[in-house]
JSON list of C-alpha atoms in Angstrom, two decimals:
[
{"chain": "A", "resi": 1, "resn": "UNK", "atom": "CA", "xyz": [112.18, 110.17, 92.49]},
{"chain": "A", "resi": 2, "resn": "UNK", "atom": "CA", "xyz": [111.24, 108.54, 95.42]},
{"chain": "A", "resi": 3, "resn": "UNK", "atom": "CA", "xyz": [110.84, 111.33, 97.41]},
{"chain": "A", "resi": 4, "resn": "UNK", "atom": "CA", "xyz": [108.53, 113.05, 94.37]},
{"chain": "A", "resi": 5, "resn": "UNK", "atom": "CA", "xyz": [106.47, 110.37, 94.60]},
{"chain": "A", "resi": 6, "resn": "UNK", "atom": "CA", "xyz": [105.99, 110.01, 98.20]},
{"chain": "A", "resi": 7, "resn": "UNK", "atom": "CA", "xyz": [105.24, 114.21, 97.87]},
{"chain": "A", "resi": 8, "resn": "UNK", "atom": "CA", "xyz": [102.56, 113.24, 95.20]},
{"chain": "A", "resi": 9, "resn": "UNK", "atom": "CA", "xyz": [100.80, 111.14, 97.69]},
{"chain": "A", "resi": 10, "resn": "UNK", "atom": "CA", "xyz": [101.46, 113.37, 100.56]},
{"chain": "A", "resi": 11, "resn": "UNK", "atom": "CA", "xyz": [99.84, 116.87, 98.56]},
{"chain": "A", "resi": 12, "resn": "UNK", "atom": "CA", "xyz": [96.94, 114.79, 97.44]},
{"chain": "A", "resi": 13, "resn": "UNK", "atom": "CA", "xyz": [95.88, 113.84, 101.51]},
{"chain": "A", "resi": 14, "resn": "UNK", "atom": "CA", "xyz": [96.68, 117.27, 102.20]},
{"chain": "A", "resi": 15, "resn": "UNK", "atom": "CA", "xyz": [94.31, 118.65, 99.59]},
{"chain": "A", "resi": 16, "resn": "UNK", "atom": "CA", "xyz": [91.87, 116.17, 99.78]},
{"chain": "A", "resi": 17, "resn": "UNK", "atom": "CA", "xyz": [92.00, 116.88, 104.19]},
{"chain": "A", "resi": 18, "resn": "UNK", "atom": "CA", "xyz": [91.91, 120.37, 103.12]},
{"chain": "A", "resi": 19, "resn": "UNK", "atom": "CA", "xyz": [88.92, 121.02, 100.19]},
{"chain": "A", "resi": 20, "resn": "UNK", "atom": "CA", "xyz": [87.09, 117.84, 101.26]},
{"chain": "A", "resi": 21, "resn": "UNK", "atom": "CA", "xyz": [87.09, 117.51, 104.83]},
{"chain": "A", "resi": 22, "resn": "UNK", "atom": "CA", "xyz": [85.08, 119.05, 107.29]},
{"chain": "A", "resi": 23, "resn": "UNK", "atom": "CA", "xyz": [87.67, 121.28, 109.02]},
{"chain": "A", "resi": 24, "resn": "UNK", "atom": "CA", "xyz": [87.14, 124.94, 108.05]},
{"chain": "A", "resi": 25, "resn": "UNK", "atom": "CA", "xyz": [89.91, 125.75, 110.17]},
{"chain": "A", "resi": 26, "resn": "UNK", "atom": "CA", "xyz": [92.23, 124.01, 107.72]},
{"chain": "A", "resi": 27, "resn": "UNK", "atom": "CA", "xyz": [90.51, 125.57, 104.68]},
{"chain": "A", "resi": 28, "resn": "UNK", "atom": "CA", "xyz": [91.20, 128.91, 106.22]},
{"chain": "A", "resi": 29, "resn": "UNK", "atom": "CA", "xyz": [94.61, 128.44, 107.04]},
{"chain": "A", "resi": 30, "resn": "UNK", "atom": "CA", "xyz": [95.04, 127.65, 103.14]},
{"chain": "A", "resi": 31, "resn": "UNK", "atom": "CA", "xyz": [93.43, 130.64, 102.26]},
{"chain": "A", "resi": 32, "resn": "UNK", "atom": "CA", "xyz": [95.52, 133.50, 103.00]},
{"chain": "A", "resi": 33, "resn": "UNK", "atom": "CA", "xyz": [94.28, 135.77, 100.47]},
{"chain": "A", "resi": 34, "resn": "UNK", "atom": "CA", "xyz": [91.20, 135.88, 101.73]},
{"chain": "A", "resi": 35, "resn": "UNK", "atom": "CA", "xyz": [91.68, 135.00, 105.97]},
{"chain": "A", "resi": 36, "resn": "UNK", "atom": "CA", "xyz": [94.69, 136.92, 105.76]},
{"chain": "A", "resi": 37, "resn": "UNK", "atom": "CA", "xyz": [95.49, 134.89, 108.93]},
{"chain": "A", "resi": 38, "resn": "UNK", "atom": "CA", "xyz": [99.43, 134.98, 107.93]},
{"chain": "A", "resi": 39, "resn": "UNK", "atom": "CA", "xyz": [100.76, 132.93, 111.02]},
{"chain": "A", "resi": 40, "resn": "UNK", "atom": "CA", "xyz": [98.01, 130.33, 110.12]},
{"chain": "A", "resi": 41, "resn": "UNK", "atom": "CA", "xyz": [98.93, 129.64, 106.95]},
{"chain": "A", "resi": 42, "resn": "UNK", "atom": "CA", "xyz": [102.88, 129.48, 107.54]},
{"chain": "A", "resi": 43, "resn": "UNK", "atom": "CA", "xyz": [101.66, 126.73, 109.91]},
{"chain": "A", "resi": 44, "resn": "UNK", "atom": "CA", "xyz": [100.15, 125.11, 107.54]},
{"chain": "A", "resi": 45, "resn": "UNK", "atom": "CA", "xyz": [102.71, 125.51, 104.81]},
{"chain": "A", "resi": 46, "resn": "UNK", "atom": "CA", "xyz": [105.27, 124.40, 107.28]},
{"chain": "A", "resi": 47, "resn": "UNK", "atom": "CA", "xyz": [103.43, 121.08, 108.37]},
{"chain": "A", "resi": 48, "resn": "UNK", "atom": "CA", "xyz": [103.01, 120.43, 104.80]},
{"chain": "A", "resi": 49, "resn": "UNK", "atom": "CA", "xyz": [106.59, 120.56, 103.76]},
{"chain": "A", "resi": 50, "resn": "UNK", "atom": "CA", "xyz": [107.40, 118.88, 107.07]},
{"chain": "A", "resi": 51, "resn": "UNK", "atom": "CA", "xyz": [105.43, 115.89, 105.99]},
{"chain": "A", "resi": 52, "resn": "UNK", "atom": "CA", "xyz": [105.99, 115.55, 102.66]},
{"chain": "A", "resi": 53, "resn": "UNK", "atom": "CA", "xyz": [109.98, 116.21, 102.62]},
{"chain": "A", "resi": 54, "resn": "UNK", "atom": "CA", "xyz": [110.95, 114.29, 106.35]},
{"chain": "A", "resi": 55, "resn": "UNK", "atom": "CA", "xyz": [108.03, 112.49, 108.09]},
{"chain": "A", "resi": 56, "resn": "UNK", "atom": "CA", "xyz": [106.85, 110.47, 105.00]},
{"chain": "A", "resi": 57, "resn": "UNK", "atom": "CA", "xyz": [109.99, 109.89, 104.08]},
{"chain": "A", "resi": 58, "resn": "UNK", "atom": "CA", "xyz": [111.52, 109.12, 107.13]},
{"chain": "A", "resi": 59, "resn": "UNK", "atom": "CA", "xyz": [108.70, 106.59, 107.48]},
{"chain": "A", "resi": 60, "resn": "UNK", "atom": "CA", "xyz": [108.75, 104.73, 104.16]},
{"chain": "A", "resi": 61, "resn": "UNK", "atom": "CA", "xyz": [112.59, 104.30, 104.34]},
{"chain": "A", "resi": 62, "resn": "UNK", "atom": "CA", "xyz": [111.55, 102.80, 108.08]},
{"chain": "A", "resi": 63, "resn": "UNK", "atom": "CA", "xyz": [109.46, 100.58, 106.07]},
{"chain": "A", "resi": 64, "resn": "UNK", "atom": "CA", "xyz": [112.33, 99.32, 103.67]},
{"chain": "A", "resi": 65, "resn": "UNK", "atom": "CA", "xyz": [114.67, 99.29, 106.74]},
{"chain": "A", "resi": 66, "resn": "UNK", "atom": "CA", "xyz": [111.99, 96.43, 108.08]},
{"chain": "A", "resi": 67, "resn": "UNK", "atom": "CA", "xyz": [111.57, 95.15, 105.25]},
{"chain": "A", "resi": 68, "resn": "UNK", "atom": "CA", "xyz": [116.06, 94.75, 104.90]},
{"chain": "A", "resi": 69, "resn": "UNK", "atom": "CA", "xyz": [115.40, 92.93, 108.68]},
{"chain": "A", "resi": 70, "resn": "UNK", "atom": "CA", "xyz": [112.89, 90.75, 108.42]},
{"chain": "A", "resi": 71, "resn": "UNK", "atom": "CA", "xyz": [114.53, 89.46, 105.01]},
{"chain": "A", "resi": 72, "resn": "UNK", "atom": "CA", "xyz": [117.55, 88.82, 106.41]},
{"chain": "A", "resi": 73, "resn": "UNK", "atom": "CA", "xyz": [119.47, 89.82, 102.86]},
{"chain": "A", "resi": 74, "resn": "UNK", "atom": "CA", "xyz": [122.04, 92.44, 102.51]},
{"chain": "A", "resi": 75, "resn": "UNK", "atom": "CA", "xyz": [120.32, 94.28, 99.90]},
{"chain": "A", "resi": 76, "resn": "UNK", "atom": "CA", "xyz": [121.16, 98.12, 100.53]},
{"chain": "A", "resi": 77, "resn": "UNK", "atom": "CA", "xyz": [118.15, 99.82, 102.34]},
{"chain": "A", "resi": 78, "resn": "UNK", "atom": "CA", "xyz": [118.39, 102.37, 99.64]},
{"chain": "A", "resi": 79, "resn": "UNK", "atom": "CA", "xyz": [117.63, 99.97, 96.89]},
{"chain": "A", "resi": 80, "resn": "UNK", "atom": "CA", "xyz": [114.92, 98.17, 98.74]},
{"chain": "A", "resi": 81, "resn": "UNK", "atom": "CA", "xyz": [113.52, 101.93, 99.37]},
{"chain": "A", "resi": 82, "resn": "UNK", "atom": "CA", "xyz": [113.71, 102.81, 95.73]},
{"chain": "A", "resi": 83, "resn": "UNK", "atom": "CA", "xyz": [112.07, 99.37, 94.94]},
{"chain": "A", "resi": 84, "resn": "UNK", "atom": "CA", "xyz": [109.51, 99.58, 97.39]},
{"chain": "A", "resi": 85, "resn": "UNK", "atom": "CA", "xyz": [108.83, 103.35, 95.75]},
{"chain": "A", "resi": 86, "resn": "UNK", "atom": "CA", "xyz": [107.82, 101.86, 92.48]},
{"chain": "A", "resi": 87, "resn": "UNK", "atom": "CA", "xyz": [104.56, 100.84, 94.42]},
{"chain": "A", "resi": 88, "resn": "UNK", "atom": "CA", "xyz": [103.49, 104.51, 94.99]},
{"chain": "A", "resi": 89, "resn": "UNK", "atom": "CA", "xyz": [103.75, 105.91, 91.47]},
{"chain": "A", "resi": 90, "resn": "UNK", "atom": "CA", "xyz": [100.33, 104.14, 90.74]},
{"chain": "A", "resi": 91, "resn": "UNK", "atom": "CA", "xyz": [98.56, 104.77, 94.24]},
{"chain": "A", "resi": 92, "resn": "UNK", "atom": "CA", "xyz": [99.51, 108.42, 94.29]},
{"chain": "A", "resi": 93, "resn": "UNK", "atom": "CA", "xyz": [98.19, 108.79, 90.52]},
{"chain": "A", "resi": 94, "resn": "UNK", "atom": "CA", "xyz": [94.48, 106.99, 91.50]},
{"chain": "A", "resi": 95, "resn": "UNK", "atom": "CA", "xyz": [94.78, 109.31, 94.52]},
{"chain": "A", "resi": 96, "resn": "UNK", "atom": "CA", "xyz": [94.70, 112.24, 92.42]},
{"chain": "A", "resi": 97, "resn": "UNK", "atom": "CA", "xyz": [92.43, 111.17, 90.11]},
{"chain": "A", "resi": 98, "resn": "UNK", "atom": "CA", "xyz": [90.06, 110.13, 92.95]},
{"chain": "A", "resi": 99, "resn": "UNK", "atom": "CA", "xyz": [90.26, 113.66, 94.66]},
{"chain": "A", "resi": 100, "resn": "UNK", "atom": "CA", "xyz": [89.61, 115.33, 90.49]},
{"chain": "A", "resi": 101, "resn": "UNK", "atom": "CA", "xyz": [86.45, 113.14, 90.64]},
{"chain": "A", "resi": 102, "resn": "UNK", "atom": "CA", "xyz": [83.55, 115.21, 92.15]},
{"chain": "A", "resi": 103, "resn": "UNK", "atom": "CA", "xyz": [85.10, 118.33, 90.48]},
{"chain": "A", "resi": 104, "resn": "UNK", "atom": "CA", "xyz": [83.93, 116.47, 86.92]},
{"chain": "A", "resi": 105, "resn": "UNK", "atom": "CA", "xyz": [81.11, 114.39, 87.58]},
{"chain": "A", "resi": 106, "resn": "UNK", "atom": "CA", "xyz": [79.63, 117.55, 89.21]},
{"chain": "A", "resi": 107, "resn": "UNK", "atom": "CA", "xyz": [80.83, 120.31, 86.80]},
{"chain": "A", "resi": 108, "resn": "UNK", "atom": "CA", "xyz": [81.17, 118.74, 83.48]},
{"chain": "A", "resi": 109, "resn": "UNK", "atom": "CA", "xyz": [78.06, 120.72, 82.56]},
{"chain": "A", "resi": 110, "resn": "UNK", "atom": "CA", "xyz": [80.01, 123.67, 82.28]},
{"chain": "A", "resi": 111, "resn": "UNK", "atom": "CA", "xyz": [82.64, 122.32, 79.99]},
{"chain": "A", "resi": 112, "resn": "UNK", "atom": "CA", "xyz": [79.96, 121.14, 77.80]},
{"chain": "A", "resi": 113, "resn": "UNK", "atom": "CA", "xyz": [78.73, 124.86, 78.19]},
{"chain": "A", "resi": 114, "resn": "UNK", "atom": "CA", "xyz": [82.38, 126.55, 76.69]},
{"chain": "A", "resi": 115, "resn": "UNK", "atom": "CA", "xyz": [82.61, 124.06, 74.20]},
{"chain": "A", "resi": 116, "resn": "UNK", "atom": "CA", "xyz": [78.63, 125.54, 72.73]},
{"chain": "A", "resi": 117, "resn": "UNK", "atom": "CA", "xyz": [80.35, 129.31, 73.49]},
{"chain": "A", "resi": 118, "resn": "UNK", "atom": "CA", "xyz": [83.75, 128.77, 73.59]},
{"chain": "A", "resi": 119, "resn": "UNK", "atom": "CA", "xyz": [84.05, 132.92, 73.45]},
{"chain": "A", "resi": 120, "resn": "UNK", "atom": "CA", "xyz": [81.54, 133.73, 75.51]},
{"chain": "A", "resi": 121, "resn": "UNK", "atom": "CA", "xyz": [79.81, 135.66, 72.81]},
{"chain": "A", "resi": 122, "resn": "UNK", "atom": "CA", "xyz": [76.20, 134.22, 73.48]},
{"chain": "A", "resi": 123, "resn": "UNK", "atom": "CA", "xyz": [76.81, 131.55, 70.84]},
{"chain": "A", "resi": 124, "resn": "UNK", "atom": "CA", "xyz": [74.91, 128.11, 71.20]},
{"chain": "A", "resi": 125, "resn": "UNK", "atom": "CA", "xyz": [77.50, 125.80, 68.72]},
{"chain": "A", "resi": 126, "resn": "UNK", "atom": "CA", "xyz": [75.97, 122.54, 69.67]},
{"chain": "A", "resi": 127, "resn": "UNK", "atom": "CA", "xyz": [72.14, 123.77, 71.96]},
{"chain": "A", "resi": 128, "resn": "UNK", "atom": "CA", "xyz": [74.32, 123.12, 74.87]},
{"chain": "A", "resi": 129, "resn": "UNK", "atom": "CA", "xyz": [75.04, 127.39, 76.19]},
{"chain": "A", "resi": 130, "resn": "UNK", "atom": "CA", "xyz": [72.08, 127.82, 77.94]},
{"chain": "A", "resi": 131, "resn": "UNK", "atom": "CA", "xyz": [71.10, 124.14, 78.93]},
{"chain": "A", "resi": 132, "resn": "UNK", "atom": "CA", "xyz": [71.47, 123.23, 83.22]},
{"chain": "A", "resi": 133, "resn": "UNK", "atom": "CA", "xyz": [73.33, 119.86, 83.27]},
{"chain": "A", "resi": 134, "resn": "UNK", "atom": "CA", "xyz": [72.37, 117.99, 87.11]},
{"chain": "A", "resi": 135, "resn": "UNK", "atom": "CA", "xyz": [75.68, 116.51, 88.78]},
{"chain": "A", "resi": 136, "resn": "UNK", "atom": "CA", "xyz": [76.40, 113.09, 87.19]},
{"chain": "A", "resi": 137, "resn": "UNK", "atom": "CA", "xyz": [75.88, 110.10, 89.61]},
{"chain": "A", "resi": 138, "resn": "UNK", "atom": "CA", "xyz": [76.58, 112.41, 92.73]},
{"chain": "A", "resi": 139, "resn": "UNK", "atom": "CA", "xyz": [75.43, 109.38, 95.04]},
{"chain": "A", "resi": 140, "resn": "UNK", "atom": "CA", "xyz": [77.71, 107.03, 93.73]},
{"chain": "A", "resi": 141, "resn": "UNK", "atom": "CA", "xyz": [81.26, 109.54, 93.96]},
{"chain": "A", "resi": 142, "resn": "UNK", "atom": "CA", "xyz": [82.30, 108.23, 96.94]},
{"chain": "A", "resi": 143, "resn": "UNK", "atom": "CA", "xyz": [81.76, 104.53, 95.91]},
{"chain": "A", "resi": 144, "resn": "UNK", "atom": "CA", "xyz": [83.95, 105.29, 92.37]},
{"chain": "A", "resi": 145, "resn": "UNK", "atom": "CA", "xyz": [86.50, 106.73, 94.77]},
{"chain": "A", "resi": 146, "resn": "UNK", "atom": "CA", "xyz": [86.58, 104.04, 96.98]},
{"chain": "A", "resi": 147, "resn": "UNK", "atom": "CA", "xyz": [86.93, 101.78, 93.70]},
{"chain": "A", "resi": 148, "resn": "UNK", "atom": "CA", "xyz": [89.65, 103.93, 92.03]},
{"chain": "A", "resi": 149, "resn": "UNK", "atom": "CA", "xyz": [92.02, 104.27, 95.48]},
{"chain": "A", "resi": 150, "resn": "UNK", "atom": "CA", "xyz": [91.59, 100.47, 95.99]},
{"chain": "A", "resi": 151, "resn": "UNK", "atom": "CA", "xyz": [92.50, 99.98, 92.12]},
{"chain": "A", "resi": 152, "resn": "UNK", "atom": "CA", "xyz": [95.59, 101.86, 92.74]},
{"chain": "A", "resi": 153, "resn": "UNK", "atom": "CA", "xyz": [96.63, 100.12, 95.59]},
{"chain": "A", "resi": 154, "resn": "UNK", "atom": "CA", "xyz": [96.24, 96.88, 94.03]},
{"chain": "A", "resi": 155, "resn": "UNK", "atom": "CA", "xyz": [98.48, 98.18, 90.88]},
{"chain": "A", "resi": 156, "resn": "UNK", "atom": "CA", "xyz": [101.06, 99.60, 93.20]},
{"chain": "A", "resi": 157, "resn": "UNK", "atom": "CA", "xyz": [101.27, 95.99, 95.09]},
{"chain": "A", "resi": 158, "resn": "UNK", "atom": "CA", "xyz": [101.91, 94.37, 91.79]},
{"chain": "A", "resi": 159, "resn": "UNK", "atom": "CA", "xyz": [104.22, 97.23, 90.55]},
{"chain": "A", "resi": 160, "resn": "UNK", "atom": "CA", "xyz": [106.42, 96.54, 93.87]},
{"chain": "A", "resi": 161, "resn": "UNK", "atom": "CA", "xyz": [106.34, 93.13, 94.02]},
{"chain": "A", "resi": 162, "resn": "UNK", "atom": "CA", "xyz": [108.09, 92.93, 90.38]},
{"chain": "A", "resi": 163, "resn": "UNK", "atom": "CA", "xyz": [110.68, 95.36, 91.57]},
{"chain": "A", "resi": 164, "resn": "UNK", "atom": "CA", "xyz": [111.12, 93.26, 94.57]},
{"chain": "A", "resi": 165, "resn": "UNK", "atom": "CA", "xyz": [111.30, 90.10, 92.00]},
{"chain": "A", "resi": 166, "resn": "UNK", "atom": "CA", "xyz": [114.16, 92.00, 90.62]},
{"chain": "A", "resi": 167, "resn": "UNK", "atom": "CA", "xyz": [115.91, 92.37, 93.96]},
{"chain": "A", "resi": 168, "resn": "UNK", "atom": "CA", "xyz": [115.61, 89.05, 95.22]},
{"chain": "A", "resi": 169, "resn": "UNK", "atom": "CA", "xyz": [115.53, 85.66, 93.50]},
{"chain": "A", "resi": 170, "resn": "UNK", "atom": "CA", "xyz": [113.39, 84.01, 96.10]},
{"chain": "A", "resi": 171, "resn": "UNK", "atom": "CA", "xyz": [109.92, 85.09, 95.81]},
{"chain": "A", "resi": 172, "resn": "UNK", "atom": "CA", "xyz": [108.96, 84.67, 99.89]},
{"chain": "A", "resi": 173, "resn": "UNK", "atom": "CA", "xyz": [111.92, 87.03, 100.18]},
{"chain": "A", "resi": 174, "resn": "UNK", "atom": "CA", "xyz": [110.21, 89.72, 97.72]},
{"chain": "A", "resi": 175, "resn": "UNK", "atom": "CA", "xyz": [106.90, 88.66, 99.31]},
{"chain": "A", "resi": 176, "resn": "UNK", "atom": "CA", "xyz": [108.75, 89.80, 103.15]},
{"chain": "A", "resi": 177, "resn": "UNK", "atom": "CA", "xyz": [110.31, 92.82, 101.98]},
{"chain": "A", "resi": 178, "resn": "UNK", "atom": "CA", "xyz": [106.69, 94.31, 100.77]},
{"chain": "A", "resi": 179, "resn": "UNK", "atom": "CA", "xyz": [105.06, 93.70, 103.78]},
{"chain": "A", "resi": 180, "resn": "UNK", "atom": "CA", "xyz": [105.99, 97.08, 105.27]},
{"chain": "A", "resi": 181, "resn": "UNK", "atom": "CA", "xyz": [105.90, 99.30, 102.22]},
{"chain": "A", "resi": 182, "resn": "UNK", "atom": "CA", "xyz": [102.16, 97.41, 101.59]},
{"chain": "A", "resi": 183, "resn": "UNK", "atom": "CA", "xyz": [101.41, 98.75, 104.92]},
{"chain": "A", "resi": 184, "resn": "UNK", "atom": "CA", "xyz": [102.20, 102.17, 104.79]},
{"chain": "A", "resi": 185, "resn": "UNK", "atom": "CA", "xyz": [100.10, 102.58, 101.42]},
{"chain": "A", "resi": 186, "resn": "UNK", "atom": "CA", "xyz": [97.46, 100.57, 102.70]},
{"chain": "A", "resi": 187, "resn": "UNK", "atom": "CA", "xyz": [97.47, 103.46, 105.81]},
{"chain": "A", "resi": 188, "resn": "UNK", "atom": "CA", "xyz": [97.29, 106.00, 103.03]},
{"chain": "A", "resi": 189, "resn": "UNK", "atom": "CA", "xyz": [94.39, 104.66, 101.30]},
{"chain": "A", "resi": 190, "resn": "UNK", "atom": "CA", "xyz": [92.61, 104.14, 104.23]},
{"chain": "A", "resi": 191, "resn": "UNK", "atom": "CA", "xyz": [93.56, 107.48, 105.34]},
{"chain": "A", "resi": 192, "resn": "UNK", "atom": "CA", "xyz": [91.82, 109.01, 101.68]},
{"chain": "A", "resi": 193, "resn": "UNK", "atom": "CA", "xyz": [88.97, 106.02, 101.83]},
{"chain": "A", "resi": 194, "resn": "UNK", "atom": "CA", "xyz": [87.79, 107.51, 105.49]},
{"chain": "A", "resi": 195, "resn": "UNK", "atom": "CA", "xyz": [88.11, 111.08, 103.89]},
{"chain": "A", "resi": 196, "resn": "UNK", "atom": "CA", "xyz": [85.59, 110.28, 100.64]},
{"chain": "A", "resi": 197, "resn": "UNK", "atom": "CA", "xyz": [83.36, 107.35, 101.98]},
{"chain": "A", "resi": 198, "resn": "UNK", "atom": "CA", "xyz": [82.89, 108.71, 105.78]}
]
């Protein structure tokens, strides 16, 4: 589970770095079918899996090995990792829902479209087939963005400090041993937050 989640978070930079950012290079490499660059996009595919299966990984169960030391308890690193995991179920979820944003608040004129012709059959159920809808709010995407990653974040503290409240029955304890896992989601979101905002 803990490794799903920290894939979650992982796929969502890399296809936020990949449709969002301003790489092309990237965007090619992701698009075999039509680059047809082959060795390209087995690099790509290969530094994906490579960071979501053993670097992230390997460093959030660095985190929750800090987090064992600067405790000082002898709660298993394992259970402090699976603890401190709890905290990126909601960050990875905002994340994704963050990157879905511009896709709706700039197309949601078209769904509006298939529900007037749902069969394409030059119906107009509701006046809305042949209308233009503008991009909703396009200015103010990045600020929701911004606003729904931070949101996350703060759920996924709270999330991991109960789970840490669970571990240990001193609260400075659980308040240590989220330190590092705060840290690396924190590098996340800023990671996403310089993607969307600039």
């Amino acid at each position: 589970e803990m490794v799903n989640v920290i894939m979650m978070l992982v796929v969502a930079i890399a296809f936020s770095i990949t449709m969002l950012g301003p790489w092309g290079f990237i965007r090619n490499a992701a698009n075999v079918s039509e680059s047809g660059n082959i060795l390209a996009f087995l690099t790509y595919v290969g530094l994906l899996w490579g960071a979501a299966l053993v670097v992230f990984p390997g460093l959030f169960l660095t985190c929750a090995r800090i987090s064992k030391t600067v405790t000082g308890n002898r709660v298993p690193t394992k259970m402090l990792a699976l603890a401190a995991a709890s905290m990126l179920i909601p960050t990875g979820i905002f994340a994704w829902i963050a990157f879905s944003l511009p896709s709706v608040m700039i197309n949601y004129g078209y769904i509006l479209t298939v529900l007037s012709d749902p069969l394409g059959l030059d119906w107009t159920l509701f006046g809305l087939a042949t209308r233009h809808f503008p991009a909703l709010a396009p200015d103010w995407i990045p600020i929701i963005q911004g606003g729904l990653l931070l949101t996350g974040l703060f759920f996924g503290i709270r999330r991991g400090f109960r789970a840490m409240r669970e571990l240990f029955a001193d609260s400075r304890q659980a308040v240590l041993a989220m330190l590092a896992p705060t840290i690396f989601a924190w590098s996340l979101v800023v990671l996403l937050l310089r993607l969307y905002m600039g």
